[in-house]
mmCIF file of N, CA, C and O in Angstrom:
data_model
loop_
_atom_site.group_PDB
_atom_site.id
_atom_site.type_symbol
_atom_site.label_atom_id
_atom_site.label_comp_id
_atom_site.label_asym_id
_atom_site.label_seq_id
_atom_site.Cartn_x
_atom_site.Cartn_y
_atom_site.Cartn_z
ATOM 1 N N SER A 7 124.802 -51.474 26.819
ATOM 2 C CA SER A 7 124.631 -51.963 25.469
ATOM 3 C C SER A 7 123.362 -51.380 24.898
ATOM 4 O O SER A 7 122.486 -50.918 25.601
ATOM 5 N N SER A 8 123.236 -51.443 23.582
ATOM 6 C CA SER A 8 122.066 -50.880 22.915
ATOM 7 C C SER A 8 120.976 -51.920 22.681
ATOM 8 O O SER A 8 119.993 -51.654 22.021
ATOM 9 N N ALA A 9 121.133 -53.104 23.207
ATOM 10 C CA ALA A 9 120.115 -54.154 23.037
ATOM 11 C C ALA A 9 118.869 -53.805 23.846
ATOM 12 O O ALA A 9 118.956 -53.254 24.937
ATOM 13 N N LEU A 10 117.707 -54.133 23.290
ATOM 14 C CA LEU A 10 116.440 -53.880 23.984
ATOM 15 C C LEU A 10 116.201 -54.961 25.028
ATOM 16 O O LEU A 10 116.528 -56.123 24.817
ATOM 17 N N PRO A 11 115.612 -54.598 26.141
ATOM 18 C CA PRO A 11 115.308 -55.608 27.160
ATOM 19 C C PRO A 11 114.214 -56.552 26.655
ATOM 20 O O PRO A 11 113.402 -56.189 25.809
ATOM 21 N N LEU A 12 114.192 -57.753 27.197
ATOM 22 C CA LEU A 12 113.166 -58.727 26.806
ATOM 23 C C LEU A 12 111.770 -58.256 27.193
ATOM 24 O O LEU A 12 110.809 -58.481 26.487
ATOM 25 N N PHE A 13 111.650 -57.620 28.328
ATOM 26 C CA PHE A 13 110.349 -57.162 28.797
ATOM 27 C C PHE A 13 110.352 -55.650 28.884
ATOM 28 O O PHE A 13 111.181 -55.064 29.553
ATOM 29 N N SER A 14 109.426 -55.052 28.208
ATOM 30 C CA SER A 14 109.330 -53.600 28.216
ATOM 31 C C SER A 14 108.389 -53.172 29.328
ATOM 32 O O SER A 14 107.429 -53.864 29.644
ATOM 33 N N ARG A 15 108.643 -52.031 29.888
ATOM 34 C CA ARG A 15 107.753 -51.506 30.921
ATOM 35 C C ARG A 15 106.625 -50.676 30.312
ATOM 36 O O ARG A 15 105.737 -50.241 31.003
ATOM 37 N N ARG A 16 106.683 -50.449 29.018
ATOM 38 C CA ARG A 16 105.614 -49.701 28.351
ATOM 39 C C ARG A 16 104.380 -50.580 28.182
ATOM 40 O O ARG A 16 104.499 -51.769 27.903
ATOM 41 N N PRO A 17 103.183 -50.006 28.357
ATOM 42 C CA PRO A 17 101.964 -50.809 28.158
ATOM 43 C C PRO A 17 101.859 -51.248 26.696
ATOM 44 O O PRO A 17 102.245 -50.530 25.784
ATOM 45 N N VAL A 18 101.360 -52.414 26.505
ATOM 46 C CA VAL A 18 101.173 -52.956 25.162
ATOM 47 C C VAL A 18 99.734 -52.689 24.747
ATOM 48 O O VAL A 18 98.798 -53.000 25.489
ATOM 49 N N ARG A 19 99.572 -52.131 23.588
ATOM 50 C CA ARG A 19 98.223 -51.868 23.066
ATOM 51 C C ARG A 19 97.865 -52.964 22.077
ATOM 52 O O ARG A 19 98.573 -53.176 21.098
ATOM 53 N N CYS A 20 96.767 -53.625 22.352
ATOM 54 C CA CYS A 20 96.322 -54.714 21.483
ATOM 55 C C CYS A 20 95.080 -54.264 20.724
ATOM 56 O O CYS A 20 94.233 -53.554 21.254
ATOM 57 N N ALA A 21 94.983 -54.715 19.506
ATOM 58 C CA ALA A 21 93.798 -54.443 18.698
ATOM 59 C C ALA A 21 92.664 -55.349 19.178
ATOM 60 O O ALA A 21 92.917 -56.422 19.714
ATOM 61 N N PRO A 22 91.417 -54.920 19.018
ATOM 62 C CA PRO A 22 90.297 -55.785 19.387
ATOM 63 C C PRO A 22 90.362 -57.100 18.606
ATOM 64 O O PRO A 22 90.857 -57.141 17.485
ATOM 65 N N LEU A 23 89.852 -58.143 19.213
ATOM 66 C CA LEU A 23 89.878 -59.446 18.555
ATOM 67 C C LEU A 23 89.022 -59.476 17.298
ATOM 68 O O LEU A 23 89.389 -60.078 16.310
ATOM 69 N N ALA A 24 87.882 -58.838 17.351
ATOM 70 C CA ALA A 24 86.992 -58.841 16.191
ATOM 71 C C ALA A 24 86.447 -57.439 15.987
ATOM 72 O O ALA A 24 85.898 -56.845 16.898
ATOM 73 N N MET A 25 86.612 -56.943 14.802
ATOM 74 C CA MET A 25 86.090 -55.625 14.476
ATOM 75 C C MET A 25 84.883 -55.803 13.564
ATOM 76 O O MET A 25 84.894 -56.665 12.687
ATOM 77 N N PRO A 26 83.834 -55.006 13.771
ATOM 78 C CA PRO A 26 82.669 -55.145 12.899
ATOM 79 C C PRO A 26 83.015 -54.740 11.468
ATOM 80 O O PRO A 26 83.810 -53.835 11.235
ATOM 81 N N ILE A 27 82.429 -55.451 10.535
ATOM 82 C CA ILE A 27 82.597 -55.113 9.128
ATOM 83 C C ILE A 27 81.221 -55.011 8.492
ATOM 84 O O ILE A 27 80.262 -55.603 8.968
ATOM 85 N N LYS A 28 81.134 -54.259 7.440
ATOM 86 C CA LYS A 28 79.881 -54.145 6.698
ATOM 87 C C LYS A 28 79.944 -55.078 5.500
ATOM 88 O O LYS A 28 80.947 -55.147 4.809
ATOM 89 N N VAL A 29 78.846 -55.791 5.290
ATOM 90 C CA VAL A 29 78.768 -56.742 4.191
ATOM 91 C C VAL A 29 77.478 -56.472 3.440
ATOM 92 O O VAL A 29 76.446 -56.211 4.035
ATOM 93 N N GLY A 30 77.529 -56.558 2.153
ATOM 94 C CA GLY A 30 76.333 -56.414 1.337
ATOM 95 C C GLY A 30 76.287 -57.519 0.310
ATOM 96 O O GLY A 30 77.303 -58.104 -0.034
ATOM 97 N N PHE A 31 75.107 -57.819 -0.138
ATOM 98 C CA PHE A 31 74.987 -58.829 -1.175
ATOM 99 C C PHE A 31 73.751 -58.558 -2.013
ATOM 100 O O PHE A 31 72.799 -57.943 -1.571
ATOM 101 N N LEU A 32 73.784 -59.014 -3.215
ATOM 102 C CA LEU A 32 72.680 -58.880 -4.154
ATOM 103 C C LEU A 32 72.148 -60.274 -4.414
ATOM 104 O O LEU A 32 72.896 -61.155 -4.837
ATOM 105 N N VAL A 33 70.882 -60.499 -4.146
ATOM 106 C CA VAL A 33 70.317 -61.836 -4.244
ATOM 107 C C VAL A 33 69.645 -62.072 -5.581
ATOM 108 O O VAL A 33 69.921 -63.034 -6.270
ATOM 109 N N GLY A 34 68.754 -61.215 -5.970
ATOM 110 C CA GLY A 34 68.001 -61.422 -7.203
ATOM 111 C C GLY A 34 66.880 -60.427 -7.298
ATOM 112 O O GLY A 34 66.757 -59.521 -6.499
ATOM 113 N N LYS A 35 66.077 -60.612 -8.274
ATOM 114 C CA LYS A 35 64.956 -59.689 -8.454
ATOM 115 C C LYS A 35 63.868 -59.973 -7.421
ATOM 116 O O LYS A 35 63.844 -61.027 -6.810
ATOM 117 N N ASP A 36 62.969 -59.033 -7.233
ATOM 118 C CA ASP A 36 61.964 -59.180 -6.175
ATOM 119 C C ASP A 36 60.781 -60.041 -6.594
ATOM 120 O O ASP A 36 59.741 -60.006 -5.970
ATOM 121 N N THR A 37 60.925 -60.832 -7.631
ATOM 122 C CA THR A 37 59.863 -61.757 -8.010
ATOM 123 C C THR A 37 60.323 -63.210 -7.869
ATOM 124 O O THR A 37 59.708 -64.101 -8.412
ATOM 125 N N ASP A 38 61.403 -63.431 -7.131
ATOM 126 C CA ASP A 38 61.894 -64.786 -6.864
ATOM 127 C C ASP A 38 61.200 -65.312 -5.620
ATOM 128 O O ASP A 38 61.683 -65.149 -4.506
ATOM 129 N N LEU A 39 60.039 -65.943 -5.812
ATOM 130 C CA LEU A 39 59.240 -66.438 -4.694
ATOM 131 C C LEU A 39 59.970 -67.527 -3.928
ATOM 132 O O LEU A 39 60.598 -68.394 -4.510
ATOM 133 N N VAL A 40 59.879 -67.459 -2.619
ATOM 134 C CA VAL A 40 60.414 -68.512 -1.763
ATOM 135 C C VAL A 40 59.259 -69.318 -1.189
ATOM 136 O O VAL A 40 59.346 -70.526 -1.055
ATOM 137 N N GLU A 41 58.175 -68.644 -0.879
ATOM 138 C CA GLU A 41 56.991 -69.331 -0.348
ATOM 139 C C GLU A 41 56.126 -69.825 -1.501
ATOM 140 O O GLU A 41 54.983 -69.439 -1.664
ATOM 141 N N ASP A 42 56.676 -70.680 -2.280
ATOM 142 C CA ASP A 42 56.002 -71.243 -3.452
ATOM 143 C C ASP A 42 56.049 -72.755 -3.310
ATOM 144 O O ASP A 42 57.073 -73.293 -2.883
ATOM 145 N N PRO A 43 54.976 -73.462 -3.654
ATOM 146 C CA PRO A 43 54.966 -74.923 -3.480
ATOM 147 C C PRO A 43 56.146 -75.644 -4.142
ATOM 148 O O PRO A 43 56.625 -76.646 -3.630
ATOM 149 N N LYS A 44 56.646 -75.122 -5.246
ATOM 150 C CA LYS A 44 57.747 -75.829 -5.928
ATOM 151 C C LYS A 44 59.049 -75.808 -5.127
ATOM 152 O O LYS A 44 59.929 -76.619 -5.366
ATOM 153 N N TYR A 45 59.173 -74.909 -4.135
ATOM 154 C CA TYR A 45 60.384 -74.844 -3.332
ATOM 155 C C TYR A 45 60.330 -75.704 -2.078
ATOM 156 O O TYR A 45 61.325 -75.863 -1.400
ATOM 157 N N LYS A 46 59.163 -76.269 -1.779
ATOM 158 C CA LYS A 46 59.052 -77.111 -0.582
ATOM 159 C C LYS A 46 59.917 -78.362 -0.690
ATOM 160 O O LYS A 46 60.356 -78.899 0.313
ATOM 161 N N ALA A 47 60.177 -78.817 -1.905
ATOM 162 C CA ALA A 47 61.030 -79.989 -2.096
ATOM 163 C C ALA A 47 62.497 -79.657 -1.834
ATOM 164 O O ALA A 47 63.299 -80.544 -1.580
ATOM 165 N N ILE A 48 62.846 -78.378 -1.873
ATOM 166 C CA ILE A 48 64.237 -77.952 -1.713
ATOM 167 C C ILE A 48 64.585 -77.666 -0.267
ATOM 168 O O ILE A 48 65.652 -78.013 0.207
ATOM 169 N N GLY A 49 63.694 -76.999 0.440
ATOM 170 C CA GLY A 49 64.031 -76.611 1.809
ATOM 171 C C GLY A 49 62.826 -76.231 2.628
ATOM 172 O O GLY A 49 61.708 -76.152 2.137
ATOM 173 N N ASP A 50 63.084 -75.984 3.887
ATOM 174 C CA ASP A 50 62.058 -75.635 4.857
ATOM 175 C C ASP A 50 61.954 -74.112 4.960
ATOM 176 O O ASP A 50 62.943 -73.435 5.243
ATOM 177 N N VAL A 51 60.785 -73.582 4.719
ATOM 178 C CA VAL A 51 60.588 -72.132 4.784
ATOM 179 C C VAL A 51 59.843 -71.717 6.052
ATOM 180 O O VAL A 51 59.352 -70.598 6.149
ATOM 181 N N SER A 52 59.797 -72.598 7.047
ATOM 182 C CA SER A 52 59.074 -72.273 8.281
ATOM 183 C C SER A 52 59.691 -71.087 9.020
ATOM 184 O O SER A 52 59.012 -70.455 9.826
ATOM 185 N N PHE A 53 60.941 -70.761 8.735
ATOM 186 C CA PHE A 53 61.572 -69.603 9.379
ATOM 187 C C PHE A 53 60.904 -68.296 8.970
ATOM 188 O O PHE A 53 61.086 -67.270 9.601
ATOM 189 N N LEU A 54 60.074 -68.341 7.937
ATOM 190 C CA LEU A 54 59.384 -67.140 7.452
ATOM 191 C C LEU A 54 58.047 -66.905 8.143
ATOM 192 O O LEU A 54 57.397 -65.891 7.887
ATOM 193 N N LYS A 55 57.651 -67.814 9.037
ATOM 194 C CA LYS A 55 56.313 -67.691 9.644
ATOM 195 C C LYS A 55 56.127 -66.393 10.420
ATOM 196 O O LYS A 55 55.024 -65.891 10.514
ATOM 197 N N ASP A 56 57.211 -65.828 10.953
ATOM 198 C CA ASP A 56 57.084 -64.577 11.701
ATOM 199 C C ASP A 56 57.650 -63.371 10.942
ATOM 200 O O ASP A 56 57.861 -62.317 11.520
ATOM 201 N N LEU A 57 57.863 -63.530 9.652
ATOM 202 C CA LEU A 57 58.292 -62.404 8.824
ATOM 203 C C LEU A 57 57.171 -61.366 8.776
ATOM 204 O O LEU A 57 56.030 -61.705 8.453
ATOM 205 N N PRO A 58 57.443 -60.130 9.129
ATOM 206 C CA PRO A 58 56.391 -59.104 9.070
ATOM 207 C C PRO A 58 55.820 -58.967 7.651
ATOM 208 O O PRO A 58 56.557 -59.032 6.665
ATOM 209 N N ASP A 59 54.510 -58.818 7.574
ATOM 210 C CA ASP A 59 53.842 -58.729 6.274
ATOM 211 C C ASP A 59 54.377 -57.601 5.402
ATOM 212 O O ASP A 59 54.373 -57.707 4.176
ATOM 213 N N LYS A 60 54.863 -56.532 6.014
ATOM 214 C CA LYS A 60 55.327 -55.399 5.219
ATOM 215 C C LYS A 60 56.484 -55.772 4.305
ATOM 216 O O LYS A 60 56.769 -55.076 3.336
ATOM 217 N N TYR A 61 57.168 -56.904 4.587
ATOM 218 C CA TYR A 61 58.278 -57.352 3.752
ATOM 219 C C TYR A 61 57.857 -58.365 2.687
ATOM 220 O O TYR A 61 58.672 -58.814 1.901
ATOM 221 N N ARG A 62 56.587 -58.724 2.674
ATOM 222 C CA ARG A 62 56.080 -59.659 1.657
ATOM 223 C C ARG A 62 55.642 -58.863 0.437
ATOM 224 O O ARG A 62 55.387 -57.664 0.511
ATOM 225 N N VAL A 63 55.547 -59.544 -0.686
ATOM 226 C CA VAL A 63 55.227 -58.883 -1.956
ATOM 227 C C VAL A 63 53.908 -59.408 -2.500
ATOM 228 O O VAL A 63 53.647 -60.613 -2.486
ATOM 229 N N ASP A 64 53.096 -58.507 -2.997
ATOM 230 C CA ASP A 64 51.834 -58.857 -3.647
ATOM 231 C C ASP A 64 52.164 -59.533 -4.977
ATOM 232 O O ASP A 64 52.845 -58.940 -5.824
ATOM 233 N N PRO A 65 51.694 -60.781 -5.198
ATOM 234 C CA PRO A 65 52.034 -61.482 -6.438
ATOM 235 C C PRO A 65 51.472 -60.826 -7.709
ATOM 236 O O PRO A 65 52.023 -61.020 -8.792
ATOM 237 N N LYS A 66 50.420 -60.028 -7.572
ATOM 238 C CA LYS A 66 49.840 -59.380 -8.767
ATOM 239 C C LYS A 66 50.568 -58.095 -9.131
ATOM 240 O O LYS A 66 50.970 -57.904 -10.274
ATOM 241 N N SER A 67 50.732 -57.206 -8.167
ATOM 242 C CA SER A 67 51.325 -55.898 -8.471
ATOM 243 C C SER A 67 52.852 -55.890 -8.317
ATOM 244 O O SER A 67 53.512 -54.971 -8.789
ATOM 245 N N HIS A 68 53.408 -56.922 -7.650
ATOM 246 C CA HIS A 68 54.846 -57.004 -7.351
ATOM 247 C C HIS A 68 55.315 -55.859 -6.449
ATOM 248 O O HIS A 68 56.484 -55.503 -6.455
ATOM 249 N N GLU A 69 54.395 -55.306 -5.664
ATOM 250 C CA GLU A 69 54.709 -54.257 -4.698
ATOM 251 C C GLU A 69 54.808 -54.879 -3.312
ATOM 252 O O GLU A 69 54.100 -55.831 -2.993
ATOM 253 N N TYR A 70 55.692 -54.310 -2.489
ATOM 254 C CA TYR A 70 55.742 -54.754 -1.095
ATOM 255 C C TYR A 70 54.419 -54.375 -0.433
ATOM 256 O O TYR A 70 53.831 -53.330 -0.730
ATOM 257 N N LEU A 71 53.947 -55.240 0.482
ATOM 258 C CA LEU A 71 52.650 -55.010 1.118
ATOM 259 C C LEU A 71 52.600 -53.705 1.880
ATOM 260 O O LEU A 71 51.533 -53.126 2.048
ATOM 261 N N LYS A 72 53.741 -53.203 2.335
ATOM 262 C CA LYS A 72 53.738 -51.914 3.031
ATOM 263 C C LYS A 72 53.264 -50.793 2.110
ATOM 264 O O LYS A 72 52.857 -49.739 2.576
ATOM 265 N N ASN A 73 53.284 -51.031 0.797
ATOM 266 C CA ASN A 73 52.828 -50.037 -0.172
ATOM 267 C C ASN A 73 51.464 -50.394 -0.762
ATOM 268 O O ASN A 73 51.017 -49.731 -1.699
ATOM 269 N N CYS A 74 50.816 -51.430 -0.244
ATOM 270 C CA CYS A 74 49.523 -51.887 -0.769
ATOM 271 C C CYS A 74 48.398 -51.568 0.208
ATOM 272 O O CYS A 74 48.642 -51.235 1.361
ATOM 273 N N LYS A 75 47.170 -51.718 -0.289
ATOM 274 C CA LYS A 75 46.001 -51.539 0.576
ATOM 275 C C LYS A 75 45.958 -52.656 1.603
ATOM 276 O O LYS A 75 46.422 -53.771 1.354
ATOM 277 N N LYS A 76 45.359 -52.366 2.776
ATOM 278 C CA LYS A 76 45.225 -53.387 3.820
ATOM 279 C C LYS A 76 44.411 -54.550 3.289
ATOM 280 O O LYS A 76 43.481 -54.370 2.515
ATOM 281 N N GLY A 77 44.800 -55.744 3.722
ATOM 282 C CA GLY A 77 44.080 -56.948 3.330
ATOM 283 C C GLY A 77 44.709 -57.703 2.179
ATOM 284 O O GLY A 77 44.358 -58.852 1.930
ATOM 285 N N VAL A 78 45.642 -57.092 1.476
ATOM 286 C CA VAL A 78 46.321 -57.773 0.372
ATOM 287 C C VAL A 78 47.273 -58.803 0.967
ATOM 288 O O VAL A 78 47.995 -58.530 1.913
ATOM 289 N N LYS A 79 47.247 -60.019 0.441
ATOM 290 C CA LYS A 79 48.126 -61.094 0.917
ATOM 291 C C LYS A 79 49.355 -61.155 0.025
ATOM 292 O O LYS A 79 49.270 -60.967 -1.185
ATOM 293 N N GLY A 80 50.485 -61.436 0.625
ATOM 294 C CA GLY A 80 51.716 -61.483 -0.145
ATOM 295 C C GLY A 80 52.565 -62.690 0.187
ATOM 296 O O GLY A 80 52.230 -63.496 1.042
ATOM 297 N N GLN A 81 53.671 -62.795 -0.527
ATOM 298 C CA GLN A 81 54.604 -63.892 -0.349
ATOM 299 C C GLN A 81 56.013 -63.344 -0.186
ATOM 300 O O GLN A 81 56.332 -62.265 -0.689
ATOM 301 N N ALA A 82 56.847 -64.124 0.493
ATOM 302 C CA ALA A 82 58.237 -63.715 0.698
ATOM 303 C C ALA A 82 59.062 -64.067 -0.537
ATOM 304 O O ALA A 82 58.886 -65.116 -1.135
ATOM 305 N N HIS A 83 59.949 -63.177 -0.891
ATOM 306 C CA HIS A 83 60.854 -63.388 -2.014
ATOM 307 C C HIS A 83 62.280 -63.528 -1.515
ATOM 308 O O HIS A 83 62.596 -63.198 -0.376
ATOM 309 N N ALA A 84 63.152 -63.985 -2.375
ATOM 310 C CA ALA A 84 64.545 -64.271 -2.000
ATOM 311 C C ALA A 84 65.257 -63.046 -1.435
ATOM 312 O O ALA A 84 66.045 -63.173 -0.503
ATOM 313 N N ASP A 85 64.976 -61.869 -1.973
ATOM 314 C CA ASP A 85 65.697 -60.674 -1.512
ATOM 315 C C ASP A 85 65.368 -60.305 -0.071
ATOM 316 O O ASP A 85 66.101 -59.559 0.562
ATOM 317 N N VAL A 86 64.294 -60.857 0.482
ATOM 318 C CA VAL A 86 63.937 -60.644 1.882
ATOM 319 C C VAL A 86 64.179 -61.916 2.699
ATOM 320 O O VAL A 86 64.625 -61.849 3.838
ATOM 321 N N ALA A 87 63.911 -63.064 2.112
ATOM 322 C CA ALA A 87 64.010 -64.329 2.847
ATOM 323 C C ALA A 87 65.432 -64.613 3.319
ATOM 324 O O ALA A 87 65.632 -65.055 4.459
ATOM 325 N N ILE A 88 66.422 -64.356 2.505
ATOM 326 C CA ILE A 88 67.799 -64.661 2.896
ATOM 327 C C ILE A 88 68.262 -63.761 4.041
ATOM 328 O O ILE A 88 68.773 -64.259 5.046
ATOM 329 N N PRO A 89 68.091 -62.434 3.965
ATOM 330 C CA PRO A 89 68.465 -61.622 5.128
ATOM 331 C C PRO A 89 67.657 -61.970 6.383
ATOM 332 O O PRO A 89 68.184 -61.912 7.495
ATOM 333 N N TRP A 90 66.387 -62.359 6.231
ATOM 334 C CA TRP A 90 65.571 -62.736 7.385
ATOM 335 C C TRP A 90 66.136 -64.005 8.028
ATOM 336 O O TRP A 90 66.199 -64.121 9.255
ATOM 337 N N TYR A 91 66.549 -64.966 7.224
ATOM 338 C CA TYR A 91 67.154 -66.192 7.737
ATOM 339 C C TYR A 91 68.421 -65.866 8.527
ATOM 340 O O TYR A 91 68.640 -66.373 9.627
ATOM 341 N N ILE A 92 69.253 -65.015 7.969
ATOM 342 C CA ILE A 92 70.493 -64.609 8.648
ATOM 343 C C ILE A 92 70.159 -63.912 9.968
ATOM 344 O O ILE A 92 70.761 -64.190 11.007
ATOM 345 N N HIS A 93 69.194 -63.023 9.940
ATOM 346 C CA HIS A 93 68.759 -62.289 11.139
ATOM 347 C C HIS A 93 68.322 -63.245 12.251
ATOM 348 O O HIS A 93 68.635 -63.041 13.422
ATOM 349 N N LYS A 94 67.609 -64.297 11.883
ATOM 350 C CA LYS A 94 67.068 -65.230 12.873
ATOM 351 C C LYS A 94 68.085 -66.242 13.382
ATOM 352 O O LYS A 94 67.961 -66.729 14.495
ATOM 353 N N HIS A 95 69.080 -66.593 12.591
ATOM 354 C CA HIS A 95 69.977 -67.690 12.942
ATOM 355 C C HIS A 95 71.392 -67.281 13.339
ATOM 356 O O HIS A 95 72.154 -68.109 13.836
ATOM 357 N N TYR A 96 71.785 -66.044 13.111
ATOM 358 C CA TYR A 96 73.141 -65.607 13.415
ATOM 359 C C TYR A 96 73.104 -64.324 14.247
ATOM 360 O O TYR A 96 73.025 -63.234 13.716
ATOM 361 N N ASP A 97 73.161 -64.497 15.567
ATOM 362 C CA ASP A 97 73.055 -63.360 16.487
ATOM 363 C C ASP A 97 74.201 -62.359 16.341
ATOM 364 O O ASP A 97 74.052 -61.189 16.669
ATOM 365 N N ASP A 98 75.323 -62.822 15.867
ATOM 366 C CA ASP A 98 76.483 -61.917 15.761
ATOM 367 C C ASP A 98 76.495 -61.099 14.478
ATOM 368 O O ASP A 98 77.394 -60.309 14.260
ATOM 369 N N ILE A 99 75.482 -61.283 13.641
ATOM 370 C CA ILE A 99 75.368 -60.511 12.408
ATOM 371 C C ILE A 99 74.140 -59.601 12.499
ATOM 372 O O ILE A 99 73.041 -60.081 12.754
ATOM 373 N N GLU A 100 74.345 -58.328 12.314
ATOM 374 C CA GLU A 100 73.240 -57.367 12.346
ATOM 375 C C GLU A 100 72.739 -57.152 10.925
ATOM 376 O O GLU A 100 73.515 -56.814 10.035
ATOM 377 N N VAL A 101 71.443 -57.374 10.737
ATOM 378 C CA VAL A 101 70.845 -57.212 9.408
ATOM 379 C C VAL A 101 69.978 -55.979 9.421
ATOM 380 O O VAL A 101 69.242 -55.731 10.334
#
């Protein structure tokens, strides 16, 4: 008969369970301060304590500290804080 057998002797090829995907997002302008006293009522920003200074922004020049003279103090903005949070809390996501 031309009916197919229930069990094939050919190896079955399965796709991986999870394939990596690329994701991008746009948060806001680089002057959306997160380390600002007015945001303490909204959430905890302690996850930023180990954020490298080069990703902080000088409040006067609005330049990232990596482009400023040494000694300039900066603050974290939303465009860096959100990816940093994801980086710290979700091991399966590469930022």
